[in-house]
Short mmCIF file of C-alpha atoms in Angstrom, two decimals:
data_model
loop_
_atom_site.label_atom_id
_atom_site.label_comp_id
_atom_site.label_asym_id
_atom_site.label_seq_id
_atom_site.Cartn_x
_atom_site.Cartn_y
_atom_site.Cartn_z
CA UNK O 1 0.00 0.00 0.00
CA UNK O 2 3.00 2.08 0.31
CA UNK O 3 3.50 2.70 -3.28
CA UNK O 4 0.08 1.70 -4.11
CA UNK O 5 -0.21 5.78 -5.05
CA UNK O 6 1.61 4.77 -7.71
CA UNK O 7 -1.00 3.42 -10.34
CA UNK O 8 -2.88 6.54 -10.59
CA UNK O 9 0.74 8.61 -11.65
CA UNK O 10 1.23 6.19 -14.19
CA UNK O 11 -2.69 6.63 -15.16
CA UNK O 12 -2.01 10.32 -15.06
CA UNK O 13 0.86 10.79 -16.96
CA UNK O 14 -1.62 9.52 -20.02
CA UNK O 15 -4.43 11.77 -19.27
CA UNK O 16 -1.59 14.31 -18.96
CA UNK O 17 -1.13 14.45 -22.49
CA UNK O 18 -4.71 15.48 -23.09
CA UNK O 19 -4.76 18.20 -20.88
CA UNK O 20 -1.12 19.72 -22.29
CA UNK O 21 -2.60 20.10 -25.31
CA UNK O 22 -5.69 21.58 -23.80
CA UNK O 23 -3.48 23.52 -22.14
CA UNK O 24 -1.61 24.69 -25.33
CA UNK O 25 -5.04 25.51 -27.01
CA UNK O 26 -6.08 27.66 -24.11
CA UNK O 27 -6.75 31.83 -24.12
CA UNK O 28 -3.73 31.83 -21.84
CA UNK O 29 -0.99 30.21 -24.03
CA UNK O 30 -2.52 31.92 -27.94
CA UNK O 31 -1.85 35.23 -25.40
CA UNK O 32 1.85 34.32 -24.92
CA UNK O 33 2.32 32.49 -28.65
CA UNK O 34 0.35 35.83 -29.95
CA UNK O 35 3.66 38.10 -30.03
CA UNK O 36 5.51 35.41 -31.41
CA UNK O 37 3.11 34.72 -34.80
CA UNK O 38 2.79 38.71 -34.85
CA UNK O 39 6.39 39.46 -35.13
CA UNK O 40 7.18 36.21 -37.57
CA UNK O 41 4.78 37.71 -39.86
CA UNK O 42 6.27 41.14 -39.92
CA UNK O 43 9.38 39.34 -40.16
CA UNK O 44 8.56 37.60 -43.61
CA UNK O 45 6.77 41.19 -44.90
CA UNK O 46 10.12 42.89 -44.41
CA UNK O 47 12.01 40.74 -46.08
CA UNK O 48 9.41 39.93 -49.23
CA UNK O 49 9.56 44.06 -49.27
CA UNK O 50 13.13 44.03 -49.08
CA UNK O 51 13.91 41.40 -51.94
CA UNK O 52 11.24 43.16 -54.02
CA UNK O 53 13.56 46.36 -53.49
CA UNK O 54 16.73 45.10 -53.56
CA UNK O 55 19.09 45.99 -57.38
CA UNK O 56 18.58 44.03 -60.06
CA UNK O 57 22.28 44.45 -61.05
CA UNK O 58 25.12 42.91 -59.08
CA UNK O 59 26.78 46.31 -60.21
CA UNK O 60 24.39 48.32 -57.76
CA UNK O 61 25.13 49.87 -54.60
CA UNK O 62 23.51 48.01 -51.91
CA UNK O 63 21.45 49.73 -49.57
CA UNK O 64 22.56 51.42 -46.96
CA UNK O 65 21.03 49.90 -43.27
CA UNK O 66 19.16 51.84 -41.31
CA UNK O 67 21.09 53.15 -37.58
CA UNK O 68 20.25 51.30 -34.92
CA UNK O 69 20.56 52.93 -31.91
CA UNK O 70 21.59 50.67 -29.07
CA UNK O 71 19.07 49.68 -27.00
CA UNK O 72 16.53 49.80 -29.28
CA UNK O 73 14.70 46.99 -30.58
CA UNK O 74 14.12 45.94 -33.80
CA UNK O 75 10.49 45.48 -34.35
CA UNK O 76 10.79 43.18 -37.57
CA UNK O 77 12.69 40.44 -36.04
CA UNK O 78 10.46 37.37 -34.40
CA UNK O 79 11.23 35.88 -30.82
CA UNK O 80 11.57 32.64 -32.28
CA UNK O 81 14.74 33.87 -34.98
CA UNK O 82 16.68 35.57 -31.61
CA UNK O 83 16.14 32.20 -29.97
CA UNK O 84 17.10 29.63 -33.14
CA UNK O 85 20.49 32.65 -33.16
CA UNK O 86 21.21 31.58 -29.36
CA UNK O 87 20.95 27.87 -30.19
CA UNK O 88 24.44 27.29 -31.18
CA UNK O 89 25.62 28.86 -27.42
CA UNK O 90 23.58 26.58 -25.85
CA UNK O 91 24.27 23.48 -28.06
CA UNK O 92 27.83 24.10 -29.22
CA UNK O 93 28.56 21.35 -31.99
CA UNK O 94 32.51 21.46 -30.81
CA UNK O 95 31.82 20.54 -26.79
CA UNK O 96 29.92 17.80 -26.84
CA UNK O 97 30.84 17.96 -22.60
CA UNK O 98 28.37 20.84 -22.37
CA UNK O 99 25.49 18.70 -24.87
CA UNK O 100 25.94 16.27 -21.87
CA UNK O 101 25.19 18.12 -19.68
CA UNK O 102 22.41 19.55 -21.15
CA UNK O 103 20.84 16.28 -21.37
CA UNK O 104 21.03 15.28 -18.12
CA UNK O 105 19.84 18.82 -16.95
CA UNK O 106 17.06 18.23 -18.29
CA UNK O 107 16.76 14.17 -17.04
CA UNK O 108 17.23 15.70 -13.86
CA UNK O 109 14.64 18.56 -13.77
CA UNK O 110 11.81 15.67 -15.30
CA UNK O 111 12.76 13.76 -12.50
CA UNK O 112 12.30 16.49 -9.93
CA UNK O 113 8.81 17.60 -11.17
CA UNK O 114 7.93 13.91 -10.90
CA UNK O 115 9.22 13.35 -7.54
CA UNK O 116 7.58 16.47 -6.36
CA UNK O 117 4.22 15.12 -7.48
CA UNK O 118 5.45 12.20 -5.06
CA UNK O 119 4.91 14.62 -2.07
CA UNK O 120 1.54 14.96 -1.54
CA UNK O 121 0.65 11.41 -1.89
CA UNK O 122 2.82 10.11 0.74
CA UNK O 123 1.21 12.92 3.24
CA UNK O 124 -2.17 11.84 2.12
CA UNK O 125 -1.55 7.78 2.65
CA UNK O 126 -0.08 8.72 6.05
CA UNK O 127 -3.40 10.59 7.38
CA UNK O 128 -5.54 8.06 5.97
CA UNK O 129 -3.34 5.31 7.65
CA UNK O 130 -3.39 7.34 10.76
CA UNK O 131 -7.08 7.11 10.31
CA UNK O 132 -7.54 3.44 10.18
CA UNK O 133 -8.13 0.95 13.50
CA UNK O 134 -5.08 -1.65 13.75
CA UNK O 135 -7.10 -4.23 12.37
CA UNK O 136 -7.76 -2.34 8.96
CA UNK O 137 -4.15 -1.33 9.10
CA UNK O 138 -3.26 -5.41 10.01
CA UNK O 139 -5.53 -6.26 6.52
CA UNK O 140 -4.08 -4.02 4.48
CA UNK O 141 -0.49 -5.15 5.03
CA UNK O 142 -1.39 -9.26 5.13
CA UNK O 143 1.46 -10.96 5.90
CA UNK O 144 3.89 -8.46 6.44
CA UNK O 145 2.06 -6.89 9.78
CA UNK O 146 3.32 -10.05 12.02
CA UNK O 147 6.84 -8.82 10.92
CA UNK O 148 6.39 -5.21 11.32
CA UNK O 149 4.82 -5.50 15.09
CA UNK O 150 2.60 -2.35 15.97
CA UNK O 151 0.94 -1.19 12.39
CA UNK O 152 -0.52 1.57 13.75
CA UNK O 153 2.93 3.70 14.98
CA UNK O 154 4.95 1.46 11.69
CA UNK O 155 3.05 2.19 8.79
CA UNK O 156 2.37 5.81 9.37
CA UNK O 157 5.40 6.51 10.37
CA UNK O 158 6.83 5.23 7.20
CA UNK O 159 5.04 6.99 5.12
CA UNK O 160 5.96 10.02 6.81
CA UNK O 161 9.67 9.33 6.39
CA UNK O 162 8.76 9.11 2.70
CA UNK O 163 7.16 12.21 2.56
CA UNK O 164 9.95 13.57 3.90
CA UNK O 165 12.47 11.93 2.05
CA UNK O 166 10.30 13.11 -1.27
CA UNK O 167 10.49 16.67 -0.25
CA UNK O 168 14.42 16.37 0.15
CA UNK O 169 15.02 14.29 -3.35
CA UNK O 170 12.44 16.94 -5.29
CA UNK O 171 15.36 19.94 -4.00
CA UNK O 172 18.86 17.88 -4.17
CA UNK O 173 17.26 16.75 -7.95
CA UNK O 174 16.64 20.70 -8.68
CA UNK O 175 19.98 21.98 -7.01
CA UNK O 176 21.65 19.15 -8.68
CA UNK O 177 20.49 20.21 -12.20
CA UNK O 178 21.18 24.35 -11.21
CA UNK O 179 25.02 22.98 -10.66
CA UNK O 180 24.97 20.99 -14.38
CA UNK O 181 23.61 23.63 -16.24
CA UNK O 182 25.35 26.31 -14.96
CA UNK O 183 28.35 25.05 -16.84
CA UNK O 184 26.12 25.75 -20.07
CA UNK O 185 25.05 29.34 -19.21
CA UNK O 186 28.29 30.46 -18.09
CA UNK O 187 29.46 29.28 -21.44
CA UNK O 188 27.57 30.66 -23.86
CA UNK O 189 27.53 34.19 -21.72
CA UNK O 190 31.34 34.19 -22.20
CA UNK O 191 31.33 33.07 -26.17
CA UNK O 192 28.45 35.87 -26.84
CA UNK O 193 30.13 38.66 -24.92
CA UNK O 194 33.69 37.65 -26.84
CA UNK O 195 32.27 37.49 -30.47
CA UNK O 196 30.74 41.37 -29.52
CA UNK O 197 33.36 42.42 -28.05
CA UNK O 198 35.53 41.12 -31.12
CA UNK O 199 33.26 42.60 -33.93
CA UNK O 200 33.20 45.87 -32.05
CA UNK O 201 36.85 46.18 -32.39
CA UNK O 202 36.10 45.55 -36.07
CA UNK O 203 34.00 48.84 -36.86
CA UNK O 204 35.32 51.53 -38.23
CA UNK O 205 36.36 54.91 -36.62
CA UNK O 206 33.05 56.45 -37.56
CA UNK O 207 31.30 53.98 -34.90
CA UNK O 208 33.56 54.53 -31.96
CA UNK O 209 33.34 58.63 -32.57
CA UNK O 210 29.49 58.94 -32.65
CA UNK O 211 29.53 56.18 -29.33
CA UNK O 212 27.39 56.60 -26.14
CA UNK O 213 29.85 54.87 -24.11
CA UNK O 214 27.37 54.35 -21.16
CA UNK O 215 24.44 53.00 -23.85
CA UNK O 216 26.79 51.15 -25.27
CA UNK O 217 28.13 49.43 -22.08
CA UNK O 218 24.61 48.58 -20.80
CA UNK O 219 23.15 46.96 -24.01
CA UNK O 220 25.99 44.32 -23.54
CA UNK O 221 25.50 44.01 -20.22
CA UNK O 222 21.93 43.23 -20.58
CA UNK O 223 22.53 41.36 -22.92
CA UNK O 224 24.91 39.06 -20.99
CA UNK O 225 22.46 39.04 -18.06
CA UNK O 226 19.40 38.39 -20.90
CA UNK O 227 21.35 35.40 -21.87
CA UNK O 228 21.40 33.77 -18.44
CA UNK O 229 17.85 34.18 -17.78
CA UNK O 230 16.30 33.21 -21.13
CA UNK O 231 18.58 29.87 -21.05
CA UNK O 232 16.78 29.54 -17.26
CA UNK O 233 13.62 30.24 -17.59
CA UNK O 234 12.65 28.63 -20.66
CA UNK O 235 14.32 25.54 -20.04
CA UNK O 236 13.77 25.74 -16.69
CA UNK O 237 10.35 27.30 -15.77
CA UNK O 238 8.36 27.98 -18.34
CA UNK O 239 8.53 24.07 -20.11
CA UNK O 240 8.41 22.52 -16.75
CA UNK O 241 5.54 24.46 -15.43
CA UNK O 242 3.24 23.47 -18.41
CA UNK O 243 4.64 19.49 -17.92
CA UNK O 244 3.43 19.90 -13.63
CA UNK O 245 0.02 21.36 -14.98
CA UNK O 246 -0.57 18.82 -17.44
CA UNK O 247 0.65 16.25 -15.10
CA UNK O 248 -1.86 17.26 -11.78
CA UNK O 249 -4.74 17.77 -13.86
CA UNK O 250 -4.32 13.99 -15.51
CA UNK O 251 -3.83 13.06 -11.77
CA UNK O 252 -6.77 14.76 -10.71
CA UNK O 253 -8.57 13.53 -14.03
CA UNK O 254 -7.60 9.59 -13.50
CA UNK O 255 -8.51 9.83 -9.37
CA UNK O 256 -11.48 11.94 -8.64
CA UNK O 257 -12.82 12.45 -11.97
CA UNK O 258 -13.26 15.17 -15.05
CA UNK O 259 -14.62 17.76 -12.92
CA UNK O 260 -11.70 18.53 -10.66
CA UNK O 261 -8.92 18.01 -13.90
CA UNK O 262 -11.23 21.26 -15.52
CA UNK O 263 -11.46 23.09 -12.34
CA UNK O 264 -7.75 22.90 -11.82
CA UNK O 265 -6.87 23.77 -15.91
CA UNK O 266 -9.48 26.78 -15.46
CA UNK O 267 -8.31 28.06 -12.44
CA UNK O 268 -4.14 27.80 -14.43
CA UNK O 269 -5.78 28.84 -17.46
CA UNK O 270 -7.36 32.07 -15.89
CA UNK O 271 -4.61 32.86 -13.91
CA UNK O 272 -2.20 32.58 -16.92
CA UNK O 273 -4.29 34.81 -19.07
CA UNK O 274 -4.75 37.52 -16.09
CA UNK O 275 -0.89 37.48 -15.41
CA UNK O 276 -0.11 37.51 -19.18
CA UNK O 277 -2.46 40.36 -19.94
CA UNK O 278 -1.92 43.32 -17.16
CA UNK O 279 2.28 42.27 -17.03
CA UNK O 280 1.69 43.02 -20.60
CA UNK O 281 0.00 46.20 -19.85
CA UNK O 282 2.60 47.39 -17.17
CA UNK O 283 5.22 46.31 -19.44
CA UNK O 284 5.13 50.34 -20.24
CA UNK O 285 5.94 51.63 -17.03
CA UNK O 286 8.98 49.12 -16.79
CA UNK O 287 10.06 50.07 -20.55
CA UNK O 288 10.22 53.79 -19.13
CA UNK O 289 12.27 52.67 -16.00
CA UNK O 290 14.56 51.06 -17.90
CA UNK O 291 14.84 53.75 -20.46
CA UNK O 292 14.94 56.39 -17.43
CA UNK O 293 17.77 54.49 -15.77
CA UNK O 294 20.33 53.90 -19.18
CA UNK O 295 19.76 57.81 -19.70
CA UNK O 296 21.16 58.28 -16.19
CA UNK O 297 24.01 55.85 -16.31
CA UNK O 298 24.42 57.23 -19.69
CA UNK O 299 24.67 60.74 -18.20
CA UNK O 300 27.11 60.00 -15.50
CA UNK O 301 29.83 58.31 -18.14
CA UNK O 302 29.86 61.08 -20.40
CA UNK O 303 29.75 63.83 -18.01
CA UNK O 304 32.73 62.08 -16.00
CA UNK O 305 34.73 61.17 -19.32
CA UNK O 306 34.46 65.40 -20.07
CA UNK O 307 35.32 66.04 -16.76
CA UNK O 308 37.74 68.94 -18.08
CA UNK O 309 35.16 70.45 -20.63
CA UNK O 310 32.65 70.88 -17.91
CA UNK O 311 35.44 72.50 -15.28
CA UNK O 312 36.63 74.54 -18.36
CA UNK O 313 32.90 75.92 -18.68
CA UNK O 314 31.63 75.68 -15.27
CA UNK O 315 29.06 73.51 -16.18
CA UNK O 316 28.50 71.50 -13.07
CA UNK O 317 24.68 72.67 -12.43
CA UNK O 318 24.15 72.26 -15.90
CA UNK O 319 24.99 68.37 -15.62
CA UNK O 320 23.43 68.31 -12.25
CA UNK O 321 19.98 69.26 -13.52
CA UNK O 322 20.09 66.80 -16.62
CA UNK O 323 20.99 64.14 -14.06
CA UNK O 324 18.28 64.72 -11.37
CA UNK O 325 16.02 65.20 -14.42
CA UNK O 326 16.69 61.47 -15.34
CA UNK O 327 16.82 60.36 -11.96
CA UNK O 328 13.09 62.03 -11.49
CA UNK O 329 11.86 60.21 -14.90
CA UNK O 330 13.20 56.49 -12.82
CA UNK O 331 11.48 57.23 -9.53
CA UNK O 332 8.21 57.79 -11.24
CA UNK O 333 8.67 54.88 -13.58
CA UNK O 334 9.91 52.81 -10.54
CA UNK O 335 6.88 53.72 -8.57
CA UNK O 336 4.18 53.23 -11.20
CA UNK O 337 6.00 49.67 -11.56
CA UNK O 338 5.55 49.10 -7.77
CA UNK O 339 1.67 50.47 -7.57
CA UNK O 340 0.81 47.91 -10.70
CA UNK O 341 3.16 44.52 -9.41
CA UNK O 342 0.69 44.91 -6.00
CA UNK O 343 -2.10 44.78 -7.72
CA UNK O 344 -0.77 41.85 -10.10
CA UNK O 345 0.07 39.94 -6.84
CA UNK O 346 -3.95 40.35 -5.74
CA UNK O 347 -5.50 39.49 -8.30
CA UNK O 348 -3.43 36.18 -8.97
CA UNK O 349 -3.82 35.54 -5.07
CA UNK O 350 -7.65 35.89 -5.84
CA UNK O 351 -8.12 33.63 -8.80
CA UNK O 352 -5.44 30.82 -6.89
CA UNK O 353 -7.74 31.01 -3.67
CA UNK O 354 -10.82 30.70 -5.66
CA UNK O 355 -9.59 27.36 -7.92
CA UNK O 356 -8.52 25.68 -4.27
CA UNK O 357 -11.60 26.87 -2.48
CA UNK O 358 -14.03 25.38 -5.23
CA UNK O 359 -11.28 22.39 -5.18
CA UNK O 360 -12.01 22.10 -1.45
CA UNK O 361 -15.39 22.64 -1.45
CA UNK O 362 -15.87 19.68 -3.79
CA UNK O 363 -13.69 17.43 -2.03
CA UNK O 364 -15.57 18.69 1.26
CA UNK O 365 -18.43 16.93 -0.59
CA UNK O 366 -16.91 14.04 -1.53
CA UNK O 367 -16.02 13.15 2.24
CA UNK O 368 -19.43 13.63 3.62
CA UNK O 369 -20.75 11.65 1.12
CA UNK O 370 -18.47 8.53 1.66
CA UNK O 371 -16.82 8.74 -1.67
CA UNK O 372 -13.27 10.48 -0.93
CA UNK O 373 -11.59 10.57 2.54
CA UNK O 374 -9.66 13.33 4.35
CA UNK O 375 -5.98 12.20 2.94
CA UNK O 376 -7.86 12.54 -0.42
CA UNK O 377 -8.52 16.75 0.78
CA UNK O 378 -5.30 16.70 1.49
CA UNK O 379 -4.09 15.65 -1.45
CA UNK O 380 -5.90 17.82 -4.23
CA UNK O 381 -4.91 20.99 -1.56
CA UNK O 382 -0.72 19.87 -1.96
CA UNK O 383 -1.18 19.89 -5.46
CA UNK O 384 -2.63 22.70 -5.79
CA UNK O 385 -0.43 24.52 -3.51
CA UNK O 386 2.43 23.08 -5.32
CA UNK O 387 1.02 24.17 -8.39
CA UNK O 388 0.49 27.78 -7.40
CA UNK O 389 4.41 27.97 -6.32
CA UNK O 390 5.90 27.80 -9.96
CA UNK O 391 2.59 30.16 -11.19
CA UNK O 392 3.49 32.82 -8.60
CA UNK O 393 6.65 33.50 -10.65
CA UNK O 394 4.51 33.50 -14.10
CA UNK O 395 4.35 37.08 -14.70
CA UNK O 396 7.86 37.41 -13.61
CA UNK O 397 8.88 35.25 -16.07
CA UNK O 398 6.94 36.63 -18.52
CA UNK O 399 7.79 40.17 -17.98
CA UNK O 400 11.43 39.33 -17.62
CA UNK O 401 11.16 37.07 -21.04
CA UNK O 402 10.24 39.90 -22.79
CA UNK O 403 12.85 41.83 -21.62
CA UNK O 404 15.35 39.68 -22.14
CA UNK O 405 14.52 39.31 -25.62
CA UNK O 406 14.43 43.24 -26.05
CA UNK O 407 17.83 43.57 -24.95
CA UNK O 408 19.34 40.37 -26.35
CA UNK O 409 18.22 42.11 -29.88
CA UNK O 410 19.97 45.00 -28.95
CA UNK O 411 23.38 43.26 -28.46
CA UNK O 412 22.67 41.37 -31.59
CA UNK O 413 22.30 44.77 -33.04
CA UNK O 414 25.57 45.64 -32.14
CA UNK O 415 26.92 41.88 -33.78
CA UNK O 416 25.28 42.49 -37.02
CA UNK O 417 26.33 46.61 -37.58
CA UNK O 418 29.02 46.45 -40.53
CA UNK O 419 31.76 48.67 -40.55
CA UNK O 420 31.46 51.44 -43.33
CA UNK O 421 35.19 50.68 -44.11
CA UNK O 422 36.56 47.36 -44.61
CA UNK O 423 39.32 45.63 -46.38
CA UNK O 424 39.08 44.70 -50.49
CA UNK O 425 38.16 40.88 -50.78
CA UNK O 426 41.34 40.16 -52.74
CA UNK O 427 44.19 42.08 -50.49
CA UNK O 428 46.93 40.76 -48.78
CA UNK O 429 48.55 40.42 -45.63
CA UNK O 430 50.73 43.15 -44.83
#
């Protein structure tokens, strides 16, 4: 009876598969794939315009490319083309170390989600066991209660132990895999930041006059730190997260029946959609923060790099005033970014205690009636608890995702400029 919890986890993971795909077709997830059709299509318009532009001749000029200031996104280019251009960093064809590890990052963080599912059931065999007179607790274990000597203390007690022992495999599995992988990230961060740092000793004198040195020094750096938490999130939060949903409501679907499975993908499915929609929305005030905060930085560099100009022209209230001015423009953006997270955090609070008080109010039923017992209440409570821990970090991820992508465009900006003067194909070494 110990790992008689089993059965319905292998039952489950089938049923799972029905409800990802629910999952995938739900408001929630066309919100997040939305962006990502939107800007492939404006993608293949450009560059249908583009080829219908482009010289007939091989004689002609090519175009000149529009400026791209750093920092600034280009709106043409899908999510899905910056993430096929990090590929290669994370799945480097010459280190086949690092595809190792890769793979069994990902081994690892399957086995964790599946272990964690683990948790709840051994809490909800121990109450019911806890529950039970020592002769139902003699019957259930045959033979092997004569061995064990007191059922009642042995059998609960064991499946406490496993619970515990659950709860500490489902974090040394996770920490296990953040160790692996960070191998990986570290890895492609370094290879990125050397091929910009190469090309942008490659541009021509033209680029390094007309530089913002402070711009210029935060787009990589964002960059570099965009890297780290696309690689993370989407292999690590995002994937998983829809895997545990899928997998608790084919649970939930396989034990207790239809109803609970489509209160549970409702309650994810509304909560996904809320978060996606208002981080969306507030995604404004944070685009202002951000662009308040590389004007200040920005600011600082210069005016410290013309340190003698402004001494020469007594210009120090001058730069004061353009400072403070910036600084102003981040404390309102940083404030409006505060006011909208708290009311993110209540309304996903709201729709999470709704889902688990319908849950519970079914279950609630189910007990009274004879049907379910308390271990069963429970049970459908740890999953959903569990469930609401990786959602509470949704619109994080999302809002973060986005940004990540914004200013991992910008440093691919910076790989793809071309230098206005370069070297004749056939010339020699000097």
């Amino acid at each position: 009876s110990t790992w008689g919890h089993l059965t319905p986890l292998v039952r489950g993971c089938a049923a799972s598969m029905l409800a990802l795909r629910l999952l995938r077709s739900s408001p929630a997830a066309q919100r997040f794939l939305a962006p990502i059709a939107l800007s492939r299509d404006r993608r293949h318009a450009s560059a249908a315009a583009a080829s219908d532009s482009a010289p007939s001749t091989p004689t002609a000029a090519p175009r000149a490319k529009r400026e791209m200031p750093v920092g600034e996104p280009d709106n043409a280019s899908s999510d899905m083309t910056k993430l096929k251009r990090l590929l290669p960093y994370l799945w480097p064809s010459d280190k086949p170390e690092l595809k190792r590890r890769v793979v069994i990052s990902m081994a690892l963080l399957l086995s964790a989600k599946v272990v964690n599912v683990q948790v709840p059931w051994f809490l909800k065999e121990a109450i019911d066991a806890l529950g039970k007179s020592p002769a139902q607790l003699a019957s259930t274990l045959g033979e092997a209660s004569s061995a064990l000597g007191e059922p009642v203390l042995v059998m609960p007690m064991a499946l406490l132990a496993g619970y515990g022992v659950a709860r500490v495999a489902a974090v040394g599995l996770g920490e296990l895999r953040s160790a692996l992988f960070s191998r990986v990230t570290q890895n492609a961060i370094r290879a990125v930041s050397l091929d910009t740092f190469r090309h942008l000793h490659s541009l021509d004198l033209n680029f390094h006059l007309g530089r913002q040195t402070g711009a210029l020094a935060r787009a990589i750096e964002r960059g570099s730190r965009g890297i780290n938490f696309l690689l993370s999130s989407i292999l690590f939060n995002i994937a998983p997260t829809l895997f545990e949903v899928s997998l608790v409501c084919g649970i939930l679907w396989s034990s207790y029946g239809a109803s609970y499975a489509g209160v549970t993908l409702a309650t994810t499915a509304s909560y996904a959609a809320f978060t996606l929609s208002f981080t969306e929305w507030r995604n404004k005030f944070r685009k202002d923060m951000n662009a308040a905060d590389s004007d200040a930085g920005n600011k600082v560099i210069e005016s410290l790099l013309n340190y003698e100009t402004v001494k020469y022209f007594s210009n120090e209230a001058r730069e004061n005033e353009r400072y403070d001015a910036a600084l102003r423009r981040y404390e309102t953006a940083a404030q409006r970014t505060a006011e909208s997270l708290a009311v993110l955090n209540f309304g996903q609070g709201a729709i999470l205690s709704a889902g688990l008080a319908a849950l519970l109010y079914k279950s609630a039923g189910g007990v009274v009636a004879g049907t379910m017992s308390v271990g069963d209440v429970v049970l459908i409570n740890g999953l959903m608890l569990q469930l609401a821990f990786p959602l509470n970090f949704l619109g994080m991820v999302y809002r973060e995702t986005r940004q990540a992508l914004i200013d991992l465009q910008a440093l691919f900006a910076l790989l793809d400029k071309e230098p206005q003067v370069r070297g004749a194909p056939d010339a020699r070494e000097l």
